[in-house]
CSV table of C-alpha atoms in Angstrom, one decimal:
chain,number,residue,atom,x,y,z
A,1166,UNK,CA,-204.3,-181.7,71.1
A,1167,UNK,CA,-203.7,-183.8,74.4
A,1168,UNK,CA,-205.5,-187.1,74.7
A,1169,UNK,CA,-208.2,-186.9,77.5
A,1170,UNK,CA,-207.4,-189.2,80.3
A,1171,UNK,CA,-210.2,-192.2,80.9
A,1172,UNK,CA,-211.9,-192.2,84.0
A,1173,UNK,CA,-211.2,-195.4,86.1
A,1174,UNK,CA,-213.7,-197.4,88.5
A,1175,UNK,CA,-211.5,-196.3,91.4
A,1176,UNK,CA,-212.3,-192.6,90.4
A,1177,UNK,CA,-216.1,-193.6,90.1
A,1178,UNK,CA,-215.7,-195.3,93.6
A,1179,UNK,CA,-214.2,-192.1,95.0
A,1180,UNK,CA,-217.4,-189.9,93.6
A,1181,UNK,CA,-219.7,-192.6,95.4
A,1182,UNK,CA,-217.9,-191.9,98.6
A,1183,UNK,CA,-218.2,-188.3,98.1
A,1184,UNK,CA,-221.7,-188.5,97.3
A,1185,UNK,CA,-222.5,-190.4,100.3
A,1186,UNK,CA,-220.8,-187.8,102.4
A,1187,UNK,CA,-222.8,-185.0,100.6
A,1188,UNK,CA,-226.1,-187.0,101.6
A,1189,UNK,CA,-225.0,-186.9,105.0
A,1190,UNK,CA,-224.0,-183.3,105.4
A,1191,UNK,CA,-227.2,-182.3,103.6
A,1192,UNK,CA,-229.3,-184.6,105.8
A,1193,UNK,CA,-231.2,-185.9,102.7
A,1194,UNK,CA,-233.4,-188.5,104.5
A,1195,UNK,CA,-234.5,-185.6,106.7
A,1196,UNK,CA,-235.0,-183.3,103.8
A,1197,UNK,CA,-237.3,-186.1,101.9
A,1198,UNK,CA,-239.6,-186.3,105.3
A,1199,UNK,CA,-239.5,-182.6,105.4
A,1200,UNK,CA,-240.8,-182.2,102.0
A,1201,UNK,CA,-243.6,-184.5,102.6
A,1202,UNK,CA,-244.5,-182.4,105.8
A,1203,UNK,CA,-244.5,-179.2,104.1
A,1204,UNK,CA,-246.4,-180.4,101.0
A,1205,UNK,CA,-248.9,-181.5,103.5
A,1206,UNK,CA,-249.0,-178.3,105.2
A,1207,UNK,CA,-249.1,-176.6,101.9
A,1208,UNK,CA,-252.8,-177.8,101.5
A,1209,UNK,CA,-254.0,-176.8,105.3
A,1210,UNK,CA,-256.3,-174.2,106.0
A,1211,UNK,CA,-254.6,-170.7,106.6
A,1212,UNK,CA,-251.5,-171.9,104.8
A,1213,UNK,CA,-251.6,-168.9,102.4
A,1214,UNK,CA,-250.5,-166.6,105.2
A,1215,UNK,CA,-247.2,-167.9,105.2
A,1216,UNK,CA,-247.1,-169.6,101.9
A,1217,UNK,CA,-244.3,-167.8,100.2
A,1218,UNK,CA,-241.6,-168.8,102.7
A,1219,UNK,CA,-243.0,-172.3,102.9
A,1220,UNK,CA,-243.1,-172.7,99.1
A,1221,UNK,CA,-239.5,-171.4,98.7
A,1222,UNK,CA,-238.3,-173.9,101.4
A,1223,UNK,CA,-240.1,-176.8,99.4
A,1224,UNK,CA,-238.4,-175.6,96.1
A,1225,UNK,CA,-235.1,-175.3,97.7
A,1226,UNK,CA,-235.4,-178.7,99.6
A,1227,UNK,CA,-236.6,-180.6,96.6
A,1228,UNK,CA,-233.7,-178.8,94.5
A,1229,UNK,CA,-231.1,-180.5,96.9
A,1230,UNK,CA,-232.8,-183.8,96.7
A,1231,UNK,CA,-233.2,-183.7,92.8
A,1232,UNK,CA,-229.4,-182.6,92.5
A,1233,UNK,CA,-228.2,-185.7,94.8
A,1234,UNK,CA,-230.5,-188.1,92.8
A,1235,UNK,CA,-229.4,-186.6,89.3
A,1236,UNK,CA,-225.7,-187.1,90.6
A,1237,UNK,CA,-226.5,-190.9,91.9
A,1238,UNK,CA,-227.8,-191.4,88.3
A,1239,UNK,CA,-224.9,-189.9,86.6
A,1240,UNK,CA,-222.7,-192.2,88.7
A,1241,UNK,CA,-224.7,-195.1,87.8
A,1242,UNK,CA,-224.6,-194.1,84.2
A,1243,UNK,CA,-220.7,-193.9,84.5
A,1244,UNK,CA,-220.3,-197.1,86.1
A,1245,UNK,CA,-222.3,-199.0,83.8
A,1246,UNK,CA,-220.5,-197.5,80.5
A,1247,UNK,CA,-217.3,-198.3,82.1
A,1248,UNK,CA,-218.3,-201.8,82.8
A,1249,UNK,CA,-219.6,-202.4,79.4
A,1250,UNK,CA,-216.5,-201.1,77.9
A,1251,UNK,CA,-214.2,-203.4,79.7
A,1252,UNK,CA,-216.5,-206.4,78.9
A,1253,UNK,CA,-216.2,-205.1,75.2
A,1254,UNK,CA,-212.3,-205.5,75.1
A,1255,UNK,CA,-210.9,-204.0,72.1
A,1256,UNK,CA,-214.1,-203.3,70.4
A,1257,UNK,CA,-213.8,-199.9,68.6
A,1258,UNK,CA,-217.4,-199.0,70.4
A,1259,UNK,CA,-215.6,-199.5,73.6
A,1260,UNK,CA,-213.6,-196.4,73.4
A,1261,UNK,CA,-216.9,-194.4,72.8
A,1262,UNK,CA,-218.2,-196.0,76.1
A,1263,UNK,CA,-215.1,-194.9,78.0
A,1264,UNK,CA,-215.3,-191.5,76.6
A,1265,UNK,CA,-218.8,-191.1,77.6
A,1266,UNK,CA,-218.2,-192.5,81.0
A,1267,UNK,CA,-215.3,-189.9,81.3
A,1268,UNK,CA,-217.6,-187.1,80.3
A,1269,UNK,CA,-220.3,-188.1,82.7
A,1270,UNK,CA,-217.5,-188.3,85.5
A,1271,UNK,CA,-216.5,-184.8,84.8
A,1272,UNK,CA,-220.1,-183.5,85.1
A,1273,UNK,CA,-220.3,-185.5,88.3
A,1274,UNK,CA,-217.3,-183.9,89.6
A,1275,UNK,CA,-218.6,-180.5,89.3
A,1276,UNK,CA,-222.1,-181.3,90.3
A,1277,UNK,CA,-220.6,-182.8,93.7
A,1278,UNK,CA,-218.5,-179.7,94.1
A,1279,UNK,CA,-221.6,-177.5,93.9
A,1280,UNK,CA,-223.5,-179.8,96.3
A,1281,UNK,CA,-220.4,-179.8,98.7
A,1282,UNK,CA,-220.3,-176.0,98.8
A,1283,UNK,CA,-224.1,-175.7,99.1
A,1284,UNK,CA,-223.7,-177.9,102.3
A,1285,UNK,CA,-221.6,-175.1,104.0
A,1286,UNK,CA,-224.5,-173.0,104.3
A,1287,UNK,CA,-226.6,-173.6,107.5
A,1288,UNK,CA,-227.3,-170.1,108.5
A,1289,UNK,CA,-231.1,-168.9,108.4
A,1290,UNK,CA,-230.8,-166.6,105.6
A,1291,UNK,CA,-228.0,-168.3,103.7
A,1292,UNK,CA,-230.1,-169.8,101.0
A,1293,UNK,CA,-232.0,-166.8,100.4
A,1294,UNK,CA,-231.5,-163.3,98.0
A,1295,UNK,CA,-228.9,-160.7,99.0
A,1296,UNK,CA,-228.8,-156.9,98.5
A,1297,UNK,CA,-225.3,-155.8,97.9
A,1298,UNK,CA,-223.9,-152.3,97.9
A,1299,UNK,CA,-220.5,-151.3,96.7
A,1300,UNK,CA,-219.1,-147.8,97.2
A,1301,UNK,CA,-215.8,-146.1,96.7
A,1302,UNK,CA,-213.5,-145.4,99.8
A,1303,UNK,CA,-210.7,-143.4,99.8
A,1304,UNK,CA,-208.9,-142.6,96.3
A,1305,UNK,CA,-210.9,-140.3,94.3
A,1306,UNK,CA,-211.0,-141.2,90.6
A,1307,UNK,CA,-209.0,-144.3,91.0
A,1308,UNK,CA,-211.5,-145.4,93.7
A,1309,UNK,CA,-214.6,-144.5,91.7
A,1310,UNK,CA,-213.0,-146.7,88.7
A,1311,UNK,CA,-212.2,-149.5,91.0
A,1312,UNK,CA,-215.8,-149.6,92.2
A,1313,UNK,CA,-216.9,-149.8,88.4
A,1314,UNK,CA,-214.5,-152.5,87.9
A,1315,UNK,CA,-215.9,-154.4,91.1
A,1316,UNK,CA,-219.4,-153.9,90.1
A,1317,UNK,CA,-218.7,-155.5,86.6
A,1318,UNK,CA,-216.9,-158.4,88.2
A,1319,UNK,CA,-219.8,-159.0,90.7
A,1320,UNK,CA,-222.3,-159.0,87.3
A,1321,UNK,CA,-220.3,-161.8,85.7
A,1322,UNK,CA,-220.2,-163.7,88.9
A,1323,UNK,CA,-223.9,-163.6,89.3
A,1324,UNK,CA,-224.3,-164.4,85.9
A,1325,UNK,CA,-222.1,-167.4,85.8
A,1326,UNK,CA,-223.9,-168.6,88.8
A,1327,UNK,CA,-227.3,-168.4,87.3
A,1328,UNK,CA,-228.6,-165.7,89.4
A,1329,UNK,CA,-231.1,-162.9,88.7
A,1330,UNK,CA,-229.7,-159.6,89.3
A,1331,UNK,CA,-231.8,-156.4,89.8
A,1332,UNK,CA,-229.9,-153.0,89.9
A,1333,UNK,CA,-231.5,-150.7,92.1
A,1334,UNK,CA,-229.1,-147.8,92.0
A,1335,UNK,CA,-225.8,-147.2,90.0
A,1336,UNK,CA,-225.2,-143.5,89.1
A,1337,UNK,CA,-222.1,-142.8,86.9
A,1338,UNK,CA,-219.3,-140.5,88.5
A,1339,UNK,CA,-218.6,-137.0,87.2
A,1340,UNK,CA,-215.3,-138.1,85.3
A,1341,UNK,CA,-214.8,-142.1,85.7
A,1342,UNK,CA,-216.5,-145.0,87.1
A,1343,UNK,CA,-219.4,-145.0,89.3
A,1344,UNK,CA,-220.4,-143.2,92.5
A,1345,UNK,CA,-221.9,-146.5,94.2
A,1346,UNK,CA,-223.9,-149.5,93.1
A,1347,UNK,CA,-226.9,-151.1,95.0
A,1348,UNK,CA,-228.0,-154.3,93.3
A,1349,UNK,CA,-230.3,-157.4,94.5
A,1350,UNK,CA,-229.3,-160.7,93.8
A,1351,UNK,CA,-231.8,-163.7,93.7
A,1352,UNK,CA,-230.9,-167.3,93.5
A,1353,UNK,CA,-229.6,-170.4,95.4
A,1354,UNK,CA,-227.3,-169.6,98.1
A,1355,UNK,CA,-226.9,-166.0,97.1
A,1356,UNK,CA,-226.9,-164.5,100.5
A,1357,UNK,CA,-224.3,-167.1,101.8
A,1358,UNK,CA,-222.0,-166.9,99.0
A,1359,UNK,CA,-221.9,-163.1,99.0
A,1360,UNK,CA,-222.0,-162.2,102.9
A,1361,UNK,CA,-218.5,-163.0,103.0
A,1362,UNK,CA,-217.7,-160.2,100.6
A,1363,UNK,CA,-218.2,-157.6,103.3
A,1364,UNK,CA,-215.6,-155.0,104.0
A,1365,UNK,CA,-212.9,-152.9,102.5
A,1366,UNK,CA,-211.2,-154.6,99.1
């Protein structure tokens, strides 16, 4: 089995730079202020008339803040483990610290990728839920079979992203595949991620 490469201080510096850019893209300081405003608004009279939308915005905004704060914590942990390993020199425990720093850096890379992706979605509905409809076009049985394969691919993709899926309609075709599928996808950035899927595949 190939030996895993160790993370370096330069790589952690690069993560720090990327996190700084993500904070800028996500306007994190503004979001912290907005959470305070929304929480104050949530206890005002008449709030429950528009409560659901406000509570969803609070949750979504807090999620972004928590994700960046967690990433900053992991960056700090990776730096500390790497610095301690350097100080320990040839001590056998230094190897475990380097492995810990590398594993933390791998998690950090995935987290920053997700944060960068989320920063692309600036539309009014991008962070909301989506209703997806798939139907076969020209091609008869093959089109119905392809529709079923596409439906299964979307189900796996939604599962991998941790989105909740409610299948509204999915009748089987007479011979093979399905006649159509309509399903609701609930989760962070679902609409933003899926709206580009419109069209003929």
